[in-house]
Short mmCIF file of C-alpha atoms in Angstrom, two decimals:
data_model
loop_
_atom_site.label_atom_id
_atom_site.label_comp_id
_atom_site.label_asym_id
_atom_site.label_seq_id
_atom_site.Cartn_x
_atom_site.Cartn_y
_atom_site.Cartn_z
CA MET A 237 14.72 83.56 44.30
CA SER A 238 11.34 84.54 43.96
CA GLU A 239 8.45 82.79 42.22
CA SER A 240 9.35 84.42 39.08
CA ALA A 241 10.15 82.43 35.93
CA THR A 242 13.70 82.46 34.48
CA LEU A 243 14.30 81.08 30.92
CA GLU A 244 15.33 77.96 32.24
CA THR A 245 12.00 77.30 33.98
CA GLN A 246 9.69 78.47 31.41
CA ALA A 247 7.09 75.98 30.04
CA ILE A 248 4.05 76.07 27.28
CA ASP A 249 0.58 77.53 28.96
CA PRO A 250 -1.13 73.91 29.45
CA SER A 251 -4.51 75.91 28.84
CA PHE A 252 -3.93 76.69 25.13
CA ASP A 253 -4.57 73.87 22.74
CA ASP A 254 -1.38 75.21 20.47
CA ILE A 255 0.86 77.93 20.12
CA TRP A 256 -1.18 79.98 17.64
CA ASP A 257 -3.91 80.32 19.79
CA GLU A 258 -1.30 81.49 22.65
CA LEU A 259 0.21 84.01 20.61
CA VAL A 260 -3.23 85.40 19.44
CA TRP A 261 -4.41 85.77 22.91
CA ARG A 262 -1.53 87.47 24.14
CA GLY A 263 -2.19 90.12 21.31
CA LEU A 264 1.10 88.88 19.36
CA VAL A 265 -0.60 88.74 16.04
CA HIS A 266 -1.36 92.12 14.43
CA VAL A 267 -1.20 90.93 10.84
CA SER A 268 -0.13 87.53 9.47
CA THR A 269 -0.45 85.44 6.08
CA ASP A 270 -3.13 83.09 5.88
CA GLU A 271 -4.18 82.75 9.61
CA ALA A 272 -5.77 78.91 8.85
CA ALA A 273 -2.76 77.79 7.23
CA LEU A 274 -0.69 79.24 10.25
CA LYS A 275 -2.46 77.53 12.94
CA GLU A 276 -2.18 74.36 11.22
CA LEU A 277 1.39 74.44 10.18
CA LEU A 278 2.25 75.34 13.98
CA ALA A 279 0.06 72.33 15.33
CA GLY A 280 2.12 70.48 12.90
CA GLY A 281 5.76 69.21 13.21
CA PRO A 282 8.75 71.36 13.93
CA VAL A 283 8.75 74.37 11.87
CA THR A 284 11.75 76.54 11.29
CA TYR A 285 11.34 80.60 11.46
CA TYR A 286 13.34 83.30 11.98
CA CYS A 287 13.26 86.76 13.06
CA GLY A 288 15.99 89.40 11.95
CA PHE A 289 17.63 92.38 14.19
CA ASP A 290 19.91 95.02 12.65
CA PRO A 291 22.79 96.11 14.26
CA THR A 292 22.06 100.03 14.12
CA ALA A 293 23.04 100.38 17.72
CA ALA A 294 24.95 98.49 20.54
CA SER A 295 22.02 96.99 21.86
CA LEU A 296 18.70 95.73 21.25
CA HIS A 297 15.69 97.72 23.01
CA LEU A 298 12.09 96.82 24.22
CA GLY A 299 10.63 96.77 21.04
CA HIS A 300 13.22 94.12 20.02
CA LEU A 301 12.33 92.16 23.44
CA VAL A 302 8.86 91.67 21.95
CA GLN A 303 10.43 89.76 19.01
CA LEU A 304 12.82 87.75 21.20
CA LEU A 305 10.30 86.65 23.66
CA THR A 306 8.04 85.52 20.73
CA MET A 307 10.45 83.49 19.51
CA ARG A 308 11.13 81.94 22.54
CA ARG A 309 7.50 81.01 22.73
CA LEU A 310 7.67 79.42 19.31
CA GLN A 311 10.74 77.48 20.33
CA LEU A 312 8.92 76.20 23.68
CA ALA A 313 6.41 75.05 21.46
CA GLY A 314 9.06 72.64 19.62
CA HIS A 315 9.85 74.88 16.73
CA LYS A 316 13.41 75.85 15.71
CA PRO A 317 14.70 79.28 15.62
CA LEU A 318 16.79 81.12 13.50
CA GLY A 319 18.26 84.43 14.99
CA LEU A 320 19.53 86.60 12.18
CA VAL A 321 21.78 89.73 13.04
CA GLY A 322 22.05 91.52 9.85
CA GLY A 323 25.61 92.12 9.03
CA SER A 324 24.71 93.60 5.54
CA THR A 325 21.39 95.26 6.12
CA GLY A 326 22.82 97.01 9.28
CA LEU A 327 25.30 98.63 6.52
CA ILE A 328 22.06 100.01 4.92
CA GLY A 329 19.43 100.34 7.26
CA ASP A 330 15.55 100.17 6.65
CA PRO A 331 13.79 103.54 6.03
CA ARG A 332 12.77 105.53 8.91
CA PRO A 333 9.84 107.78 8.55
CA THR A 334 11.09 111.10 8.56
CA ALA A 335 15.21 110.95 7.07
CA GLU A 336 17.87 109.06 6.02
CA ARG A 337 20.12 107.00 8.66
CA THR A 338 23.35 107.59 9.37
CA LEU A 339 25.51 105.02 7.75
CA ASN A 340 28.04 103.20 9.98
CA THR A 341 31.47 102.29 9.70
CA ARG A 342 32.05 98.34 8.84
CA GLU A 343 33.79 98.18 11.83
CA THR A 344 31.45 99.61 13.95
CA VAL A 345 28.63 97.32 12.18
CA ALA A 346 30.74 94.33 12.99
CA GLU A 347 31.13 95.34 16.50
CA TRP A 348 27.65 95.87 17.09
CA VAL A 349 26.73 92.49 15.24
CA ARG A 350 28.83 90.76 18.05
CA SER A 351 27.31 92.53 20.70
CA LEU A 352 23.55 91.75 19.20
CA GLN A 353 24.52 87.91 18.64
CA GLY A 354 25.46 87.87 22.36
CA GLN A 355 22.05 89.58 23.45
CA VAL A 356 19.86 87.34 20.90
CA SER A 357 21.45 84.18 22.30
CA LYS A 358 20.29 84.93 25.77
CA TYR A 359 16.71 84.46 24.77
CA LEU A 360 17.07 80.96 23.11
CA SER A 361 18.41 77.49 23.69
CA PHE A 362 21.07 76.01 21.65
CA GLU A 363 20.45 72.34 22.76
CA GLY A 364 18.21 69.73 21.88
CA ASP A 365 16.16 68.70 18.87
CA ASN A 366 15.02 72.17 18.06
CA ALA A 367 18.23 74.05 19.01
CA ALA A 368 18.63 77.50 18.03
CA ARG A 369 21.14 79.03 15.20
CA LEU A 370 22.40 82.38 14.56
CA VAL A 371 22.97 83.52 11.34
CA ASN A 372 24.64 86.50 9.55
CA ASN A 373 23.42 87.69 5.93
CA LEU A 374 26.63 89.18 5.29
CA ASP A 375 27.79 85.36 4.73
CA TRP A 376 25.51 85.28 1.78
CA THR A 377 25.40 88.95 0.63
CA ALA A 378 29.29 89.73 0.74
CA PRO A 379 30.05 87.25 -2.03
CA LEU A 380 27.14 88.49 -4.25
CA SER A 381 28.18 90.95 -7.24
CA ALA A 382 25.76 93.80 -7.92
CA ILE A 383 25.27 92.24 -11.29
CA ASP A 384 24.18 88.71 -9.80
CA PHE A 385 22.18 90.81 -7.32
CA LEU A 386 20.34 92.45 -10.12
CA ARG A 387 19.97 89.75 -12.54
CA GLU A 388 18.96 86.93 -9.68
CA ILE A 389 17.02 88.86 -7.32
CA GLY A 390 16.17 92.27 -8.50
CA LYS A 391 14.31 91.07 -11.61
CA HIS A 392 11.45 89.36 -9.19
CA PHE A 393 10.72 92.90 -7.47
CA ARG A 394 8.15 95.37 -9.22
CA VAL A 395 9.10 99.08 -8.36
CA GLY A 396 5.30 99.73 -8.45
CA THR A 397 4.78 97.50 -5.70
CA MET A 398 7.82 98.60 -3.85
CA LEU A 399 6.46 102.14 -3.91
CA LYS A 400 3.26 101.22 -2.13
CA LYS A 401 4.88 99.79 0.60
CA ASP A 402 4.31 101.99 3.85
CA ALA A 403 7.77 103.13 4.99
CA VAL A 404 8.55 104.04 1.35
CA SER A 405 5.37 105.87 0.23
CA ALA A 406 5.65 107.66 3.67
CA ARG A 407 9.25 108.97 2.85
CA LEU A 408 8.49 109.73 -0.93
CA ASN A 409 6.04 112.17 0.25
CA SER A 410 8.31 113.61 2.77
CA ASP A 411 10.68 116.63 2.26
CA GLU A 412 13.71 114.24 2.46
CA GLY A 413 12.50 111.84 -0.10
CA ILE A 414 14.29 108.33 -0.05
CA SER A 415 17.42 107.28 -1.35
CA TYR A 416 17.97 104.11 -3.70
CA THR A 417 20.07 102.70 -0.55
CA GLU A 418 17.19 102.80 1.79
CA PHE A 419 14.56 101.83 -1.14
CA SER A 420 16.60 98.49 -1.80
CA TYR A 421 16.36 97.41 1.58
CA GLN A 422 13.25 95.49 1.26
CA ILE A 423 14.72 93.63 -1.46
CA LEU A 424 17.58 92.59 1.01
CA GLN A 425 15.51 91.46 3.35
CA GLY A 426 13.53 89.34 0.99
CA LEU A 427 16.92 87.84 -0.09
CA ASP A 428 17.25 86.86 3.79
CA PHE A 429 13.93 84.87 3.48
CA LEU A 430 14.94 83.02 0.53
CA GLU A 431 18.40 81.97 1.63
CA LEU A 432 17.03 80.82 4.74
CA TYR A 433 14.46 78.98 3.22
CA ARG A 434 17.07 77.34 0.82
CA GLN A 435 19.28 76.47 3.29
CA TYR A 436 17.28 75.62 6.36
CA GLY A 437 13.82 75.01 5.17
CA CYS A 438 12.79 78.25 6.93
CA VAL A 439 9.02 78.79 6.34
CA LEU A 440 8.22 81.72 8.66
CA GLN A 441 9.41 84.99 9.61
CA THR A 442 8.27 87.35 12.69
CA GLY A 443 8.81 90.68 12.64
CA GLY A 444 7.09 94.10 13.88
CA SER A 445 4.05 94.96 12.05
CA ASP A 446 5.76 98.37 10.83
CA GLN A 447 8.19 95.85 8.65
CA TRP A 448 5.25 94.06 6.98
CA GLY A 449 6.26 95.33 3.77
CA ASN A 450 9.68 93.93 4.22
CA LEU A 451 8.29 90.69 5.85
CA THR A 452 6.25 90.07 2.34
CA SER A 453 8.92 91.07 0.15
CA GLY A 454 10.51 87.33 1.50
CA THR A 455 7.45 85.44 0.96
CA GLU A 456 6.42 86.67 -2.27
CA LEU A 457 10.12 86.43 -3.46
CA ILE A 458 10.01 82.77 -2.44
CA ARG A 459 6.82 82.21 -4.06
CA LYS A 460 8.18 83.59 -7.59
CA VAL A 461 11.48 81.65 -7.17
CA GLU A 462 10.54 78.80 -5.48
CA GLY A 463 6.97 78.16 -6.32
CA ALA A 464 6.35 77.68 -2.46
CA HIS A 465 4.39 79.25 0.17
CA VAL A 466 5.72 80.88 3.21
CA HIS A 467 4.42 82.91 6.30
CA ALA A 468 5.02 85.73 8.12
CA ILE A 469 3.78 87.29 11.31
CA GLY A 470 3.60 90.77 12.34
CA THR A 471 3.36 91.71 15.90
CA PRO A 472 1.70 94.82 17.16
CA LEU A 473 3.84 97.87 17.87
CA ILE A 474 3.52 98.36 21.69
CA THR A 475 2.08 101.60 22.60
CA ASN A 476 0.74 102.94 25.90
CA SER A 477 -3.06 103.29 26.57
CA ASP A 478 -2.85 107.18 25.89
CA GLY A 479 -1.48 106.37 22.45
CA THR A 480 2.28 107.14 23.21
CA LYS A 481 4.79 104.90 21.57
CA PHE A 482 5.71 102.21 24.22
CA GLY A 483 9.45 102.39 26.03
CA LYS A 484 10.46 105.79 24.87
CA SER A 485 10.53 108.86 26.72
CA GLU A 486 11.65 111.94 24.94
CA GLY A 487 13.23 109.83 22.25
CA ASN A 488 15.38 107.67 24.90
CA ALA A 489 14.71 104.11 24.36
CA ILE A 490 14.86 101.41 27.11
CA TRP A 491 17.71 99.27 26.11
CA ILE A 492 18.33 95.58 27.39
CA ASP A 493 22.34 96.62 27.80
CA ALA A 494 22.80 97.40 31.69
CA GLU A 495 25.64 99.75 30.42
CA LEU A 496 22.93 101.92 28.78
CA THR A 497 19.76 101.40 31.01
CA SER A 498 20.77 100.42 34.67
CA PRO A 499 18.47 97.35 35.88
CA TYR A 500 17.55 99.76 38.75
CA ALA A 501 16.02 102.01 35.75
CA PHE A 502 14.71 99.21 33.80
CA TYR A 503 13.09 97.74 37.09
CA GLN A 504 11.41 101.08 37.67
CA PHE A 505 10.11 101.54 34.03
CA TRP A 506 7.94 98.33 34.59
CA VAL A 507 7.19 99.29 38.06
CA ASN A 508 5.54 102.53 37.00
CA THR A 509 3.20 100.81 34.32
CA ASP A 510 -0.26 102.31 34.38
CA ASP A 511 -3.09 100.19 35.81
CA ALA A 512 -4.62 100.41 32.04
CA ASP A 513 -1.51 98.62 30.44
CA VAL A 514 -0.30 96.30 32.71
CA ILE A 515 -2.22 93.22 31.82
CA SER A 516 -1.59 93.37 28.40
CA ARG A 517 2.31 94.01 29.12
CA LEU A 518 1.81 90.85 31.51
CA LYS A 519 0.75 88.99 28.31
CA VAL A 520 3.41 90.19 26.01
CA PHE A 521 6.67 90.32 28.62
CA THR A 522 6.15 87.44 30.74
CA PHE A 523 5.50 83.69 30.94
CA LEU A 524 3.03 83.79 33.43
CA THR A 525 -0.26 81.35 32.45
CA ARG A 526 -3.67 82.67 31.41
CA ASP A 527 -4.90 82.02 34.91
CA GLU A 528 -2.18 83.76 36.62
CA ILE A 529 -2.67 86.73 34.41
CA ALA A 530 -6.51 86.64 35.00
CA GLU A 531 -5.93 86.66 38.75
CA TYR A 532 -3.74 89.72 38.37
CA GLU A 533 -6.38 91.28 36.20
CA HIS A 534 -8.84 91.06 39.27
CA LYS A 535 -6.15 92.53 41.62
CA VAL A 536 -5.80 95.30 39.18
CA ALA A 537 -9.58 96.06 39.25
CA ASP A 538 -10.29 95.48 43.15
CA GLU A 539 -7.04 96.57 44.80
CA PRO A 540 -4.78 98.92 42.25
CA PHE A 541 -3.34 100.40 45.06
CA ARG A 542 -1.52 97.62 45.86
CA ARG A 543 0.45 97.33 42.59
CA GLU A 544 0.63 93.75 42.60
CA ALA A 545 0.47 93.50 38.84
CA GLN A 546 3.22 95.93 38.16
CA LEU A 547 5.49 94.39 40.84
CA ARG A 548 5.18 90.95 39.39
CA LEU A 549 5.79 92.41 35.96
CA ALA A 550 8.79 94.23 36.76
CA ARG A 551 10.36 91.15 38.82
CA ASP A 552 9.36 88.90 36.05
CA VAL A 553 10.67 91.04 33.16
CA THR A 554 13.81 92.53 34.80
CA THR A 555 14.87 88.85 35.94
CA LEU A 556 14.70 87.90 32.31
CA VAL A 557 16.81 90.53 31.29
CA HIS A 558 19.12 91.19 33.85
CA GLY A 559 19.25 87.70 36.03
CA VAL A 560 18.13 87.34 39.69
CA GLU A 561 20.82 89.07 41.43
CA GLN A 562 20.22 92.25 39.62
CA THR A 563 16.53 92.48 40.13
CA GLU A 564 17.06 91.80 43.93
CA ALA A 565 19.28 94.56 43.93
CA ALA A 566 17.09 96.88 42.16
CA ILE A 567 14.13 96.10 44.40
CA ALA A 568 16.42 96.58 47.43
CA ALA A 569 17.38 99.94 46.19
CA ALA A 570 13.90 100.69 45.40
CA GLU A 571 12.68 99.89 49.12
CA ALA A 572 15.79 101.37 50.82
CA LEU A 573 14.95 104.87 48.57
CA PHE A 574 11.91 105.09 50.26
CA GLY A 575 13.11 104.10 54.01
CA GLN A 576 12.08 100.56 53.99
CA GLY A 577 15.62 99.42 53.65
CA ASP A 578 19.19 99.97 54.56
CA LEU A 579 20.67 102.29 52.17
CA ALA A 580 24.28 101.60 53.66
CA SER A 581 23.75 97.63 52.43
CA LEU A 582 23.55 98.74 48.88
CA ASP A 583 26.30 98.29 46.47
CA ARG A 584 27.83 101.53 45.15
CA ALA A 585 27.00 100.94 41.59
CA THR A 586 23.31 100.12 42.15
CA LEU A 587 22.71 103.24 44.32
CA GLU A 588 24.56 105.39 42.23
CA SER A 589 22.50 104.42 39.07
CA ALA A 590 19.26 104.98 41.11
CA LEU A 591 20.25 108.33 42.29
CA ARG A 592 21.22 109.32 38.44
CA GLU A 593 17.31 108.39 37.86
CA LEU A 594 16.29 111.05 40.17
CA PRO A 595 16.75 114.70 40.12
CA ASN A 596 20.37 115.35 41.08
CA THR A 597 23.05 117.50 41.81
CA THR A 598 26.78 117.44 42.42
CA THR A 599 27.72 119.80 45.19
CA ALA A 600 30.50 120.33 47.84
CA PRO A 601 30.72 119.04 51.21
CA GLY A 602 30.12 122.25 52.91
CA THR A 603 26.85 122.80 51.05
CA THR A 604 24.04 123.26 53.42
CA ILE A 605 20.84 120.65 53.54
CA ALA A 606 18.52 123.75 52.53
CA GLN A 607 20.64 124.92 49.57
CA ALA A 608 20.50 121.15 48.52
CA LEU A 609 16.89 121.08 48.90
CA ALA A 610 16.57 124.02 46.13
CA ASP A 611 19.42 122.89 43.82
CA THR A 612 17.72 119.43 43.32
CA GLY A 613 14.14 121.39 42.77
CA LEU A 614 12.78 119.68 45.96
CA THR A 615 11.77 123.05 47.49
CA LYS A 616 11.50 126.53 45.43
CA SER A 617 13.51 128.60 47.64
CA LEU A 618 15.81 128.71 50.63
CA GLY A 619 13.28 129.84 52.99
CA GLU A 620 10.81 126.88 51.56
CA ALA A 621 13.48 124.47 52.26
CA ARG A 622 14.42 125.87 56.10
CA ARG A 623 10.34 125.43 56.55
CA ALA A 624 10.43 122.03 55.33
CA VAL A 625 13.10 120.90 57.62
CA ALA A 626 11.47 122.62 60.71
CA GLN A 627 8.24 120.99 60.12
CA GLY A 628 9.91 117.56 60.28
CA GLY A 629 9.57 116.32 56.51
CA VAL A 630 12.97 116.12 55.09
CA TYR A 631 15.12 113.06 55.36
CA THR A 632 18.89 112.62 54.37
CA ASN A 633 19.64 109.09 53.69
CA ASN A 634 16.33 108.16 55.78
CA ALA A 635 17.30 110.25 58.60
CA LYS A 636 15.34 113.10 59.73
CA ALA A 637 17.15 116.32 59.05
CA GLU A 638 17.18 118.44 62.23
CA ASP A 639 19.27 121.62 60.91
CA ALA A 640 18.69 123.19 57.59
CA ASP A 641 22.18 124.51 57.78
CA ALA A 642 23.95 121.50 58.52
CA PRO A 643 26.40 120.64 55.91
CA ILE A 644 24.84 117.99 53.35
CA GLY A 645 28.42 116.24 53.35
CA GLY A 646 28.08 115.22 56.86
CA ALA A 647 24.97 112.90 55.94
CA ALA A 648 26.89 111.06 53.00
CA LEU A 649 27.24 107.48 52.43
CA PRO A 650 30.76 106.10 51.40
CA GLY A 651 31.20 107.53 47.78
CA GLY A 652 29.71 110.58 48.68
CA MET A 653 26.29 110.06 47.95
CA VAL A 654 23.25 111.34 49.76
CA VAL A 655 19.33 110.25 49.12
CA LEU A 656 17.30 113.54 49.99
CA ARG A 657 13.63 112.90 50.60
CA ARG A 658 11.03 115.60 51.24
CA GLY A 659 7.97 113.90 52.55
CA LYS A 660 7.30 110.03 51.90
CA LYS A 661 7.63 110.04 48.06
CA THR A 662 9.59 112.87 46.80
CA LEU A 663 13.15 112.10 46.10
CA ALA A 664 16.38 113.47 44.69
CA GLY A 665 20.09 112.56 44.59
CA VAL A 666 23.14 114.36 45.79
CA PHE A 667 26.46 113.50 44.88
CA VAL A 668 29.13 115.21 47.45
CA GLU A 669 32.36 116.15 46.02
#
């Protein structure tokens, strides 16, 4: 195993006086309730806190990973986490900026609850004095009648205040408008905080800053009902230095489920991090210390071509999410694809997932290498393909191609896969059937 940390070996960064200062340094506090009070609260005895995850898909994605690792940091500092997977709020869905969510069946939501509970569990410890606990808000909303909900909870919310929440106001000004179903989401999330305060003494909620209106609905509800002051932290939405939304490309999220985003694709996502973003990513997504990250900051400035910071980021985050074995397989695949390792030694699933991430084509065994080059887009024409082979710049499974008219099937590995490479870095995949 590399020097990368796993969940079992993490520790608090000793260079910080308290966890609040570390969260601020890592860029994890975009907005919060009273900062001085929060700093004092977290520096004291164990605090019970929670973060909620709605089952609106079968897996969590990188935006959720920010929350999971924030929860883990707080737990390492001695605080007690509650991981809430929203069996009831998942049936409703919080307002999106553009249009109403599709309401999923109760059976689908229940299945996704189980899936997300398993994912959340990987990032928390369920042992010791500050052991984590999983909770489901369906447990306290299902028995609640509509009349009781309106009388006991709804009376504490003012419609004027609810209309001012960013998520709601954006939809009110859109052509789609907003349904009462999604409008009521903030009340349900407020109820969650109230119930967790009553049951477990929970006094802190964390979430993305785009959820700030929902987070404060809980702090206000507890203040009105219980006369107590509780807290919320909104982490920043992670964006790239060019302003694009982090973790998405053409609407495709980077999932933490290996079936939805392969470990190879996951690893490559981090390897391709821009120099301008890599240090902030190391702060948010790894457990490297301040001193270690400072070293990588110098490496990015002095020798960016080595991409040491990106490689460390990719190794650490992939290890956290997919484990050491899958990470090593992803690294081996990346090296083999570029001629630095043995393609034949890779397991079939890893190689196939890697090739699916490249421009690829499925073809017959008798298709020529030249045709495969054109079909995958590595060349613009058959004539260009033949010239590229003649110049010695084409490789099939890391072996130099000598004859442009040779059948591509003759170079295939078991399983009918061919890594087609032009030059040092331009790759494509061929599946011979």
